[in-house]
Amino acid sequence: MESGQYLKFLRPYLFQLPPSRTAAYARFFSVNRRDPVKARPSCRSRLQNVPCVRHIYASAVEKPTDVTSDQPQDVVGASASRQVTVENRVQKLRDFNALRYPRLGSRPSRISIPNFRERYQDVATTPATEELTLEGRIMSVRRSGSRLVFLSIMGEYQEVQVMISLNQLSEPKPDPRQFREALHPLLRGDIVSIKGTAMRTDAGELTLKATELPTLLSPSLAPLPEELTNQETMVLKRHIDLLVNRRTSDTFRLRSHLIKSIRDFFHEKDFLEVQTPILADCASGATARPFLTSATEFPDKELALRIAPELWLKRLVVGGNDKVFEIGSSFRNEGIDITHNPEFTMCEFYSAYSNLADLISITEDFITRLFKHAEHLIQSQFQSLVKPKIKLPEKSWKQVEFIPALEGILDIKFPDLAEPDALPKLIELLDGRANITQGLKLTLPKLLDELAGEFLESSSYEQPLFIIHHPACMAPLSKSFTCPKTGQLVSARAELFIEGREIANMYEEENNPFEQRRKFEMQLESRKGKPAVDDEGPVDVDESYVQALEHGLPPTGGWGCGIDRLIMLLSGATRIGDILSFGNLRNVVSIRQAAKEA
C-alpha cells in the first residue's frame, strides 16, 4: 500500500467513505485508537493530552473522485466522524469501568441547584458544615494539576461551581491514582451526582466543596458543542440547542409562564376550563382545509382533526356553562411560513351575556396583563430575551370600522356586499387600486380580507388596532346588523392587530338557529363553481349545531387568540418555529431522516 492508501484505510472518515463500509471502518478505527490500558497498567498515558472540552468534528478533506457514494459527501463524512467519536468515547468509558447508568438510591441530603444557590446566597451562610448532594449536567471541566478539578454543573436552568480537591475529600481518602481514574472520564455533557459542603472561593464564588468523589449517573456519549448557531441543526437537534443556547430555553420557559398566566386570568373571572374533541367526523368552526384521517373502529368513515373548538364550546354554553374556555391544539392543512404552522395552539373563550364592547374591554385587560407579566419575567428571569418594545395605550385603544375605513382609503363606494354580484362589481370598482389575487379561488370574503391586509392592518405597527364591523359575509358565525354609516350588513366582530399580526378575533355569536342555517347555506352557495380542493376545504351545514341552537344559546360573546403568535410577540421571536418545542411541521418531519444521516 502507498502512504495515501494507508491513511485512507486508517482514517476513513477523512475521505467520507460510502455508508455500506462506514460501520466496519469505524469499528476498526475505534479499536486501534484505544488507550493502551492492557499494555500498560499505569493511567499516566491516559491523562496526557486529554482535552477538557469536546468538539463536533467534521471533515474538511475533499473526497477523491474515484470514491462513489449514494449520499451527499458531507453527510457521509459527518456520519462516519460522529460514529467514530461516539465509539471512542464508549471504549474509554469501558476502559475506566465508567460506562454505567446506575439507579438512584436514597438521597436525603439532595437539594436542587437553584435551592442551593438560594440557601447560600448570603455570604454569611458560608462556609457551611452540612453535607448536601447536588445533581446536574457538567457544562465545563477545569483541571488544575493532578489533585484539583473544578466542574460547573447545571440543573433546573442554573449553574454552580464544584471544587474537587484530593486533599479536601473525607476519609478514607482515595489514593492519587484512584482520584485521577475517577475524574479522568468526566467531560462536558456528563450527568453526575456530587456530595459536599457549601463554601466560597477567594473570588467570592459560591461553590460546592466535594467531600466524596462524584458519581457518574449518565455519561454523554456524543459530544456537546460549546456553541450552536446553525439554524437547521438548532431545530433538528433541539435537545442540543436547549443545552447550548440560553435564549432557546428562556423562550420555552416564558411560553410556559405566559400560558399559566392566561389560565389564571380566566380562572379569576370564574371561567370553566374544558377540553373538547380533536377528532370528529367533520371539521367546523372556521374556514380552513382540515387534515383527514380514519380510525380502525370506523373503517368506512372519514374523520378530521379539528380546525377550531368553537362549535363544541358553544354547545357547552347551551348546556348551561355560561363561561368556558379552552387552550389546546388545532390543525389546518395549509402552508408553512414564519407565522403559520399547520399545528398550532389556540385559546378560545365564550361568555354568556357579553357583547362586542365587553369583549374588547376584556381583550385590552388581557393583553395589558400579559405584556406586564412578560416584561417582569424577562427582566427578572429570562434575561437573554428582549422586553417587548410595543407601547400599549393607557386609555382607549384605536378602532377603525372595516368598510368606512377602506372606502376612505380607496376613494370608492362599496357595492351592496350582500348581493350575489358583489364580487365582480367590487373588482371593477377597484380598477388597479389594489393587488388582487385572481382565479377561481377568489371569493368575496377572501378579497375583502386581502384589502384589509393591504390597507388597514399596517397601521397596527404604530399602536394596537381593533378592526371592527367586518362585512357579514366574512363572519358566518357572528351576529350581524345594518351599519348606520354605510347601510351595509356587517358583523358584530372585531380583530386585534399588533405589529401587523392578528392577535385576537372576537364577535357576538349568532344564536338564531334560522339565521345560522341561512348563513351556512349562503356559505355553501358561494362555493358553487369553485375547485373541489382549495384552501377552504369542504363546507356543509352542520345540522347538529343548528339543532343545539334550537335549545337556546344565550346572547354570547366569543373570542379566539393564537397563542403561538402571541408568544412570538412577547418573546421577540421572528419565526413561529422558534417558540415551538421542535420547530414547525417541516422541521418535525425531518428529524428522523436527519438522525439516519447523522
PDB file of N, CA, C and O in Angstrom, residues 45 60 71 145 165 180 196 249 273 321 333 359 458 498 500 548:
ATOM      1  N   SER A  45      -0.440   7.650  30.895  1.00  0.00           N
ATOM      2  CA  SER A  45      -0.578   7.926  29.464  1.00  0.00           C
ATOM      3  C   SER A  45      -1.975   8.391  29.126  1.00  0.00           C
ATOM      4  O   SER A  45      -2.180   9.134  28.180  1.00  0.00           O
ATOM      5  N   ALA A  60     -12.780  18.195   6.580  1.00  0.00           N
ATOM      6  CA  ALA A  60     -12.571  19.305   5.656  1.00  0.00           C
ATOM      7  C   ALA A  60     -11.784  18.846   4.453  1.00  0.00           C
ATOM      8  O   ALA A  60     -11.381  19.642   3.620  1.00  0.00           O
ATOM      9  N   GLN A  71     -24.930   8.948  -1.012  1.00  0.00           N
ATOM     10  CA  GLN A  71     -25.345  10.038  -0.150  1.00  0.00           C
ATOM     11  C   GLN A  71     -24.425  11.223  -0.404  1.00  0.00           C
ATOM     12  O   GLN A  71     -23.315  11.069  -0.894  1.00  0.00           O
ATOM     13  N   GLY A 145      -3.744  20.898  37.877  1.00  0.00           N
ATOM     14  CA  GLY A 145      -2.834  19.886  38.381  1.00  0.00           C
ATOM     15  C   GLY A 145      -3.514  18.536  38.472  1.00  0.00           C
ATOM     16  O   GLY A 145      -4.618  18.320  37.955  1.00  0.00           O
ATOM     17  N   SER A 165     -11.121  18.504  45.374  1.00  0.00           N
ATOM     18  CA  SER A 165      -9.709  18.504  45.756  1.00  0.00           C
ATOM     19  C   SER A 165      -9.402  17.219  46.506  1.00  0.00           C
ATOM     20  O   SER A 165     -10.124  16.844  47.448  1.00  0.00           O
ATOM     21  N   ARG A 180      -7.385  10.208  40.065  1.00  0.00           N
ATOM     22  CA  ARG A 180      -7.264  10.524  38.633  1.00  0.00           C
ATOM     23  C   ARG A 180      -8.199   9.655  37.800  1.00  0.00           C
ATOM     24  O   ARG A 180      -8.847  10.139  36.870  1.00  0.00           O
ATOM     25  N   GLY A 196     -21.145  17.264  48.984  1.00  0.00           N
ATOM     26  CA  GLY A 196     -20.154  18.188  49.505  1.00  0.00           C
ATOM     27  C   GLY A 196     -20.791  19.231  50.399  1.00  0.00           C
ATOM     28  O   GLY A 196     -21.967  19.125  50.785  1.00  0.00           O
ATOM     29  N   SER A 249     -34.037  28.027  25.656  1.00  0.00           N
ATOM     30  CA  SER A 249     -34.722  27.543  26.863  1.00  0.00           C
ATOM     31  C   SER A 249     -35.511  28.669  27.527  1.00  0.00           C
ATOM     32  O   SER A 249     -36.607  28.437  28.047  1.00  0.00           O
ATOM     33  N   GLU A 273     -62.538  25.796  32.644  1.00  0.00           N
ATOM     34  CA  GLU A 273     -61.660  25.269  31.596  1.00  0.00           C
ATOM     35  C   GLU A 273     -62.145  23.890  31.176  1.00  0.00           C
ATOM     36  O   GLU A 273     -62.432  23.033  32.017  1.00  0.00           O
ATOM     37  N   ASN A 321     -73.277  26.214  30.824  1.00  0.00           N
ATOM     38  CA  ASN A 321     -71.963  26.670  31.285  1.00  0.00           C
ATOM     39  C   ASN A 321     -71.732  28.072  30.720  1.00  0.00           C
ATOM     40  O   ASN A 321     -71.280  28.228  29.588  1.00  0.00           O
ATOM     41  N   ASN A 333     -54.711  22.211   7.394  1.00  0.00           N
ATOM     42  CA  ASN A 333     -53.854  21.649   6.350  1.00  0.00           C
ATOM     43  C   ASN A 333     -53.492  22.731   5.344  1.00  0.00           C
ATOM     44  O   ASN A 333     -53.945  22.718   4.200  1.00  0.00           O
ATOM     45  N   LEU A 359     -66.210  42.308  25.040  1.00  0.00           N
ATOM     46  CA  LEU A 359     -65.095  41.509  24.527  1.00  0.00           C
ATOM     47  C   LEU A 359     -63.856  42.367  24.301  1.00  0.00           C
ATOM     48  O   LEU A 359     -62.730  41.950  24.616  1.00  0.00           O
ATOM     49  N   SER A 458     -51.625  47.501   8.473  1.00  0.00           N
ATOM     50  CA  SER A 458     -50.291  48.096   8.607  1.00  0.00           C
ATOM     51  C   SER A 458     -50.229  49.180   9.685  1.00  0.00           C
ATOM     52  O   SER A 458     -49.171  49.418  10.267  1.00  0.00           O
ATOM     53  N   ILE A 498     -51.522  43.677  16.279  1.00  0.00           N
ATOM     54  CA  ILE A 498     -50.372  44.341  16.874  1.00  0.00           C
ATOM     55  C   ILE A 498     -49.158  44.023  16.010  1.00  0.00           C
ATOM     56  O   ILE A 498     -48.887  42.855  15.727  1.00  0.00           O
ATOM     57  N   GLY A 500     -48.798  44.316  12.883  1.00  0.00           N
ATOM     58  CA  GLY A 500     -49.176  43.637  11.653  1.00  0.00           C
ATOM     59  C   GLY A 500     -49.658  42.217  11.825  1.00  0.00           C
ATOM     60  O   GLY A 500     -49.987  41.556  10.840  1.00  0.00           O
ATOM     61  N   ALA A 548     -78.596  22.204  18.146  1.00  0.00           N
ATOM     62  CA  ALA A 548     -78.219  22.633  19.502  1.00  0.00           C
ATOM     63  C   ALA A 548     -78.712  24.051  19.765  1.00  0.00           C
ATOM     64  O   ALA A 548     -79.185  24.358  20.872  1.00  0.00           O
TER      65      ALA A 548
END
